[in-house]
mmCIF file of C-alpha atoms in Angstrom:
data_model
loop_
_atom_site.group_PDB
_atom_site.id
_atom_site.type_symbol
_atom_site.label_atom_id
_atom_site.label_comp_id
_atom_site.label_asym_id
_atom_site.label_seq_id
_atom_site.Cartn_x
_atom_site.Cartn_y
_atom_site.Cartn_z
ATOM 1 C CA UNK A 722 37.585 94.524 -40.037
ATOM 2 C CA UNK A 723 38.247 93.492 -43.404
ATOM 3 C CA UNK A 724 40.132 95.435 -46.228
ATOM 4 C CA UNK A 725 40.085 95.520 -49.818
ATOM 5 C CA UNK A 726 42.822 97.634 -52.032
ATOM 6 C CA UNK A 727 41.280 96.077 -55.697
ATOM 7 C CA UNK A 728 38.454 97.384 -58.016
ATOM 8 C CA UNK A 729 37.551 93.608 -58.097
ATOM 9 C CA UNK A 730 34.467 92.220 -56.307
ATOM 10 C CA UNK A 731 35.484 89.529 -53.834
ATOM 11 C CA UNK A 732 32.969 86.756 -54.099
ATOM 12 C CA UNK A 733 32.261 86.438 -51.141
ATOM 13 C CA UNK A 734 31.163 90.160 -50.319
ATOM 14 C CA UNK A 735 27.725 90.910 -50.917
ATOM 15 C CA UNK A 736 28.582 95.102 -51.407
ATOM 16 C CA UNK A 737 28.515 95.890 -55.347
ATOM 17 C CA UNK A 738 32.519 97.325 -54.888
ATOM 18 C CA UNK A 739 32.059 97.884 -58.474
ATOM 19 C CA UNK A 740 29.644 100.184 -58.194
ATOM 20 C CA UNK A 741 30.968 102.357 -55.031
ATOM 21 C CA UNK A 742 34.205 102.431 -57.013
ATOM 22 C CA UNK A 743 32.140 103.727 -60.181
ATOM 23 C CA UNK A 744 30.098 106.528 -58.293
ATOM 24 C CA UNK A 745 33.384 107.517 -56.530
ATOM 25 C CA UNK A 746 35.813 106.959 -59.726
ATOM 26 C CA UNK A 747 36.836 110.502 -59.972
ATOM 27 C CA UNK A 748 38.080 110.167 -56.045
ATOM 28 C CA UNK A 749 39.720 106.902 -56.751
ATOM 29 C CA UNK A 750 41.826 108.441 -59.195
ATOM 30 C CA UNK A 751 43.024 111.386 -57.806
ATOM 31 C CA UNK A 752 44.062 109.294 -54.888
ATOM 32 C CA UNK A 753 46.161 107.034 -57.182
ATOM 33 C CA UNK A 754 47.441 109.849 -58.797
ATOM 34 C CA UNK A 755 48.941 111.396 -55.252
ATOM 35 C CA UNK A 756 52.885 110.911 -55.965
ATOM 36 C CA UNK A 757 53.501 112.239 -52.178
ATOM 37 C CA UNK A 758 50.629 111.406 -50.212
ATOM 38 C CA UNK A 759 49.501 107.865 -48.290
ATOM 39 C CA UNK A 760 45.646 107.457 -49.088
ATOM 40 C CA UNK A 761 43.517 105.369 -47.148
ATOM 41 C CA UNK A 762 39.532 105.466 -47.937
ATOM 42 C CA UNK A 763 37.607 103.588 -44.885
ATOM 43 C CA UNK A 764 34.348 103.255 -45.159
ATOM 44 C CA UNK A 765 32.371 103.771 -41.741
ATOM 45 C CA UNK A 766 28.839 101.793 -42.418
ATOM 46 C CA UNK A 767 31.113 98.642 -43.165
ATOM 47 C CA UNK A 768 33.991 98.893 -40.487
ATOM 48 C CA UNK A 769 36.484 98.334 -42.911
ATOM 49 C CA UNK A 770 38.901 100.056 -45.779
ATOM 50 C CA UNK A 771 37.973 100.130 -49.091
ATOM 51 C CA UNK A 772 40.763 101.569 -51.272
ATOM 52 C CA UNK A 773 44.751 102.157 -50.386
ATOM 53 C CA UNK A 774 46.714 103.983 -53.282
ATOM 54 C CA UNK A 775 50.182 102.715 -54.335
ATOM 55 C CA UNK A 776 51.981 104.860 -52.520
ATOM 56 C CA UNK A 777 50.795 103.670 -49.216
ATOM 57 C CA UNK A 778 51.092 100.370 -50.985
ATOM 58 C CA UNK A 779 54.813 100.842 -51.152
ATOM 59 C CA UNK A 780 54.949 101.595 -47.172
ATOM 60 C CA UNK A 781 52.930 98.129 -46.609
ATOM 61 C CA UNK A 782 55.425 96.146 -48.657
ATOM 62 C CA UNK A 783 52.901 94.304 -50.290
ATOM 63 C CA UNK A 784 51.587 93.115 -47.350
ATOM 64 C CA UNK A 785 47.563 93.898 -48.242
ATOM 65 C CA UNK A 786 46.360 90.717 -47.952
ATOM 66 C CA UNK A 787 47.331 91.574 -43.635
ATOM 67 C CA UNK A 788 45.552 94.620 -43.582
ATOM 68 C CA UNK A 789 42.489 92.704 -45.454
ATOM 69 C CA UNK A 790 42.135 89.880 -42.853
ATOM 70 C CA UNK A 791 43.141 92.087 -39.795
ATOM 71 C CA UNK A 792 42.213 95.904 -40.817
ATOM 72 C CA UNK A 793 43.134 98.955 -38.358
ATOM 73 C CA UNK A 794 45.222 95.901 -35.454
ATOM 74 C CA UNK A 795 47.741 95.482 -38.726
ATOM 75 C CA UNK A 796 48.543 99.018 -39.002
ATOM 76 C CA UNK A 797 48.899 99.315 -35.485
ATOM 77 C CA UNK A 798 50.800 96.881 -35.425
ATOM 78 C CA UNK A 799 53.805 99.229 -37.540
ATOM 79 C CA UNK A 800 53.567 101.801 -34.922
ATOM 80 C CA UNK A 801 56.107 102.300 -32.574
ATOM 81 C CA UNK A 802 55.326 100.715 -29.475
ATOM 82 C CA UNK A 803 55.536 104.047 -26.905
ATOM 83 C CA UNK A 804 53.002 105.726 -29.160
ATOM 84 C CA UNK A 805 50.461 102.639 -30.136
ATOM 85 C CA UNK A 806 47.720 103.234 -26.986
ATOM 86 C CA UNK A 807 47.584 107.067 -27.997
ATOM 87 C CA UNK A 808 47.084 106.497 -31.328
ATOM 88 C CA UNK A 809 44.632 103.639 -31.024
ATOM 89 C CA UNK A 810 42.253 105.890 -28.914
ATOM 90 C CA UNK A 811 42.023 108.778 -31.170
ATOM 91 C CA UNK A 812 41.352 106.512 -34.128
ATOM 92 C CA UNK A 813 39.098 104.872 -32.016
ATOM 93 C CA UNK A 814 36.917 107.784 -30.601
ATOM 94 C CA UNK A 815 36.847 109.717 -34.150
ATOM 95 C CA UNK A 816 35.560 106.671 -36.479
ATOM 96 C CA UNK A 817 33.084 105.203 -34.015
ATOM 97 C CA UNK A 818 30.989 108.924 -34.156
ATOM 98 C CA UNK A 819 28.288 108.384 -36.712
ATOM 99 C CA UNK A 820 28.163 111.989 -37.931
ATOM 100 C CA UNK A 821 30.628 114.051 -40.267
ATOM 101 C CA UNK A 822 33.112 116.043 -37.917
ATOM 102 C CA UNK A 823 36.283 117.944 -37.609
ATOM 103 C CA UNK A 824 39.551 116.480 -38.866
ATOM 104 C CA UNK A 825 42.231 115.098 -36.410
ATOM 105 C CA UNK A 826 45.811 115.031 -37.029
ATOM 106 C CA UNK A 827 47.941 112.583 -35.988
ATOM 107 C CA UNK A 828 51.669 112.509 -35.199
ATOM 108 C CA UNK A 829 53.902 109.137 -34.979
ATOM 109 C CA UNK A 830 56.121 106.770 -36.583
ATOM 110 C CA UNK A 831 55.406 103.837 -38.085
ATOM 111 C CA UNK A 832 58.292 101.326 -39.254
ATOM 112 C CA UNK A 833 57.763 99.616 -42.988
ATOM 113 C CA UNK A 834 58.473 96.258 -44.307
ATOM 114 C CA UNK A 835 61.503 96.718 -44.933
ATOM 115 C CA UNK A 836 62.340 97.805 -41.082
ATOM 116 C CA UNK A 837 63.026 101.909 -42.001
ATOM 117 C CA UNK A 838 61.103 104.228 -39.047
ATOM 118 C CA UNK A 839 59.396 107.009 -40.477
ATOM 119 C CA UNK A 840 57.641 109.574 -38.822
ATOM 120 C CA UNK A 841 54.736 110.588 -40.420
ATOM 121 C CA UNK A 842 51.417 113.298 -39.829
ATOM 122 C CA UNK A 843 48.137 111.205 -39.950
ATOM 123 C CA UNK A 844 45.247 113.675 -40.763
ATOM 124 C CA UNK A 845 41.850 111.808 -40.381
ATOM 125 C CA UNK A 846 38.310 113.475 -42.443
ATOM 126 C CA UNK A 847 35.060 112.129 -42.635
ATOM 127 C CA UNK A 848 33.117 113.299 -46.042
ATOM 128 C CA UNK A 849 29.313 111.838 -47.054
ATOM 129 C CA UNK A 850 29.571 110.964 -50.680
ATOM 130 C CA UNK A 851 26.206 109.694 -51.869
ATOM 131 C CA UNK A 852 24.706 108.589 -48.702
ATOM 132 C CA UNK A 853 28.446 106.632 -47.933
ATOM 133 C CA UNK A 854 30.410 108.335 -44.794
ATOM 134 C CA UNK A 855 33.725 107.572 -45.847
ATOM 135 C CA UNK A 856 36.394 108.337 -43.256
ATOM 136 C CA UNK A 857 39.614 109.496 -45.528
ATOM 137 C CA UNK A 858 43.261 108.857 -44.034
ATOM 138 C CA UNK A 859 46.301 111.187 -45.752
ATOM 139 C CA UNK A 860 49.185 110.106 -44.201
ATOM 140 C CA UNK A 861 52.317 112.371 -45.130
ATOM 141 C CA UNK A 862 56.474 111.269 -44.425
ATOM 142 C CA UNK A 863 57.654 114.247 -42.144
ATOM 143 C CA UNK A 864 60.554 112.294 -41.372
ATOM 144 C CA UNK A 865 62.546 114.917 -42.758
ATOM 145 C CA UNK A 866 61.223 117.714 -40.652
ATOM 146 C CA UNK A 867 61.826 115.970 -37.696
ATOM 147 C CA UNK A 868 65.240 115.544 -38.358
ATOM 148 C CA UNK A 869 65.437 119.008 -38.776
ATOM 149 C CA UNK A 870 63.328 120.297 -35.890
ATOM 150 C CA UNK A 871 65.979 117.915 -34.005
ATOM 151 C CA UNK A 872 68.376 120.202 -34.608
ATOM 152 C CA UNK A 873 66.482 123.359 -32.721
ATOM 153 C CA UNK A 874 66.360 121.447 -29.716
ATOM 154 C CA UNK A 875 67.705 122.874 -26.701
ATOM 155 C CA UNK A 876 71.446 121.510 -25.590
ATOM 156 C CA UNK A 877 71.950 119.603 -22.787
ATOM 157 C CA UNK A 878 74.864 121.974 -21.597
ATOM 158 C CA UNK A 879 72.289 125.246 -21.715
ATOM 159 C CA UNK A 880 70.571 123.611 -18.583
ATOM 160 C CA UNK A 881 67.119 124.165 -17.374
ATOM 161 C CA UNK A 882 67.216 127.809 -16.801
ATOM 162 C CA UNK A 883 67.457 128.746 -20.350
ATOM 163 C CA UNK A 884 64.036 129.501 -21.064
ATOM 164 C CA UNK A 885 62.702 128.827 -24.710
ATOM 165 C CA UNK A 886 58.632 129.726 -25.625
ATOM 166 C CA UNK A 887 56.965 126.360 -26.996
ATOM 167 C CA UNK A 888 54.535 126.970 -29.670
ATOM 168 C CA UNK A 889 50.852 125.736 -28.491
ATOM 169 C CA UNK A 890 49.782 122.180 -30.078
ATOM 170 C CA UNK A 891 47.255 122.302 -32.414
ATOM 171 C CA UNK A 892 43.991 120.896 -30.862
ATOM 172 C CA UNK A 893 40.715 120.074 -32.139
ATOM 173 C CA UNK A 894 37.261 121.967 -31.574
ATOM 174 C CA UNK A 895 36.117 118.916 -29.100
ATOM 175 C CA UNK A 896 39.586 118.672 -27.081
ATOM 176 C CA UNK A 897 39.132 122.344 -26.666
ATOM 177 C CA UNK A 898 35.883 122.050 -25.188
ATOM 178 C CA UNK A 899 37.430 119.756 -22.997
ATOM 179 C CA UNK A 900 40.619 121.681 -22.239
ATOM 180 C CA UNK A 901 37.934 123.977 -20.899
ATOM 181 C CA UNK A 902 35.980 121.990 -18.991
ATOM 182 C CA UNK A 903 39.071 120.568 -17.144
ATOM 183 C CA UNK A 904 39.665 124.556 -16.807
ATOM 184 C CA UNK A 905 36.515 124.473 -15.293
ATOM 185 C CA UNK A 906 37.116 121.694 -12.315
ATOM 186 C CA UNK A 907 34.804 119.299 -14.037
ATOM 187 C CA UNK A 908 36.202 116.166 -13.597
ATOM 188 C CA UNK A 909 36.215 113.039 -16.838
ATOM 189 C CA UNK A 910 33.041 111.336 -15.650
ATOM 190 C CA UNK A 911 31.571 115.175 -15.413
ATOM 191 C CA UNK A 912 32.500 116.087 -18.658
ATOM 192 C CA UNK A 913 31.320 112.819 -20.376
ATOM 193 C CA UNK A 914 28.102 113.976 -18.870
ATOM 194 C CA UNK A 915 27.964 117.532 -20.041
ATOM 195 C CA UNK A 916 29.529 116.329 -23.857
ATOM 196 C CA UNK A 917 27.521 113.158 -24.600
ATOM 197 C CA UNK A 918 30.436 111.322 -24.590
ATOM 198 C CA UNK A 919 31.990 108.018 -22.884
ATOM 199 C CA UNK A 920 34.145 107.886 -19.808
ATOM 200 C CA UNK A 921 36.365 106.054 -21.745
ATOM 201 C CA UNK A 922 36.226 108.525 -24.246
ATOM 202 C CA UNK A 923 36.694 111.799 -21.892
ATOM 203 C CA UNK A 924 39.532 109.863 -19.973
ATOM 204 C CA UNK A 925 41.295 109.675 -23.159
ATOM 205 C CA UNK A 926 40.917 113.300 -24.383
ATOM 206 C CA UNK A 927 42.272 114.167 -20.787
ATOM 207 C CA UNK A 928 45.659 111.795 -21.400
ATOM 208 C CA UNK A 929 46.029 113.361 -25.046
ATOM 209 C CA UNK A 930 45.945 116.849 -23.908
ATOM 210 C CA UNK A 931 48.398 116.311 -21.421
ATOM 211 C CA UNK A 932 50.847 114.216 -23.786
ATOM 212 C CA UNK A 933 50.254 116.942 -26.469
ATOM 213 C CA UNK A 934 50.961 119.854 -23.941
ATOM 214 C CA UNK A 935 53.942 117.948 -22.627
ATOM 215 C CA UNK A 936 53.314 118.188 -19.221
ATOM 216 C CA UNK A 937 52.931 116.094 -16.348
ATOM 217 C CA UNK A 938 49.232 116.676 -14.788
ATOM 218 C CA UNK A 939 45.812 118.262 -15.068
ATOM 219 C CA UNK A 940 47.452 121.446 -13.046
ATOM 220 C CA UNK A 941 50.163 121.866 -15.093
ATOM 221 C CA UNK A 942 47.943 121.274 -18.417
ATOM 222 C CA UNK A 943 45.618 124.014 -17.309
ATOM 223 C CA UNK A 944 48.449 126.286 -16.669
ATOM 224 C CA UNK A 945 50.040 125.555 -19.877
ATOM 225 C CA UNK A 946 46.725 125.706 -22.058
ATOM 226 C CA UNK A 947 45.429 128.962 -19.960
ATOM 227 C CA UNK A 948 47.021 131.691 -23.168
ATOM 228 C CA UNK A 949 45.038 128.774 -25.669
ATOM 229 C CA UNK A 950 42.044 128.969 -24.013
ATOM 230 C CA UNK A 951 41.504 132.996 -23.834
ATOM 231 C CA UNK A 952 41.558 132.920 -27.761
#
């Protein structure tokens, strides 16, 4: 995959980048504008990103020419090592669908250039701008928030009987069709099957559910999804 954060044409790229850039100027600028947000603008046709705004700039370091000879491995390559697989799946599975589809959020933490960990929330759209499916990345610091959620925790010294109500994760439309196909007692390869989908691909919905409902199987997912599902 091959990345390119310039309005210049590289020579030896046969796409007109001046002319995406001109038909999608107004989005190019409200992305540079974004004093808060991380923008990254990956376009689907091509495999590869077309546009990163300064702020994300400033995460990289200056480090673009990386992420424009090695694309999505270099950015993967800034997130912590515990959380890498999950992430690399969902990115994965959501760009390689051909068709405009629900957002995903993302949660993890990278670590910048300059060796500071920050968590951040990765939320992952696909719009169709002139015939172009561009998949757009907004990738927010909630380092913060953690730090302060941190606090909330339960103490060690309260022990496992104090009981404290977990807010459900936020899932997408597809995992909750397969949250309720799991309900169900279909098994991955079933449910691949019955959703079009990849083994691979089913497999790895199963292992984010259970990571995002904290628990340690498909029983205890289904026990801790079952007030989700009746929604």
């Amino acid at each position: 995959m091959k990345l390119t954060f310039s309005h210049r044409v590289p020579a030896d790229d046969p796409m007109d980048e001046r002319a995406l850039f001109s038909k999608k100027g107004s989005l190019i600028k409200a992305c540079e504008h974004s004093k808060n947000t991380m923008v990254a603008i990956y376009l689907l046709e091509k495999s590869r990103f077309l546009f990163c705004n300064l702020k994300l700039k400033e995460l990289l370091g200056g480090c673009c020419e990386r992420l424009r000879s090695d694309g999505w491995e270099y950015w993967y390559s800034l997130i912590d090592r515990k959380e890498v697989n999950r992430i690399k799946s969902a990115i994965a599975d959501f760009i390689t669908v051909p068709y405009v589809q629900d957002a995903i959020t993302l949660k993890y933490h990278v670590t910048d250039k300059l060796g500071k960990k920050m968590f951040v929330r990765h939320e992952l759209l696909i719009h169709e701008i002139e015939h172009d499916l561009l998949a757009t990345n907004y990738i927010f610091d909630v380092s913060e928030k953690e730090k302060i959620e941190h606090c909330f925790r339960t103490p060690a010294h309260l022990g496992p009987n104090r009981c404290i109500k977990r807010a459900a994760p936020s899932i997408s439309p597809r995992e909750k069709e397969v949250l309720q196909l799991i309900a169900d007692g279909f098994s991955s390869k079933e449910i691949a099957e019955i959703l079009f989908i990849s083994n691979h691909t089913a497999v790895s919905h199963r292992k984010n559910l259970i990571e995002k409902f904290q628990v340690k199987n498909t029983a205890h997912l289904v026990k801790r999804a079952l007030p989700l599902l009746q929604l």
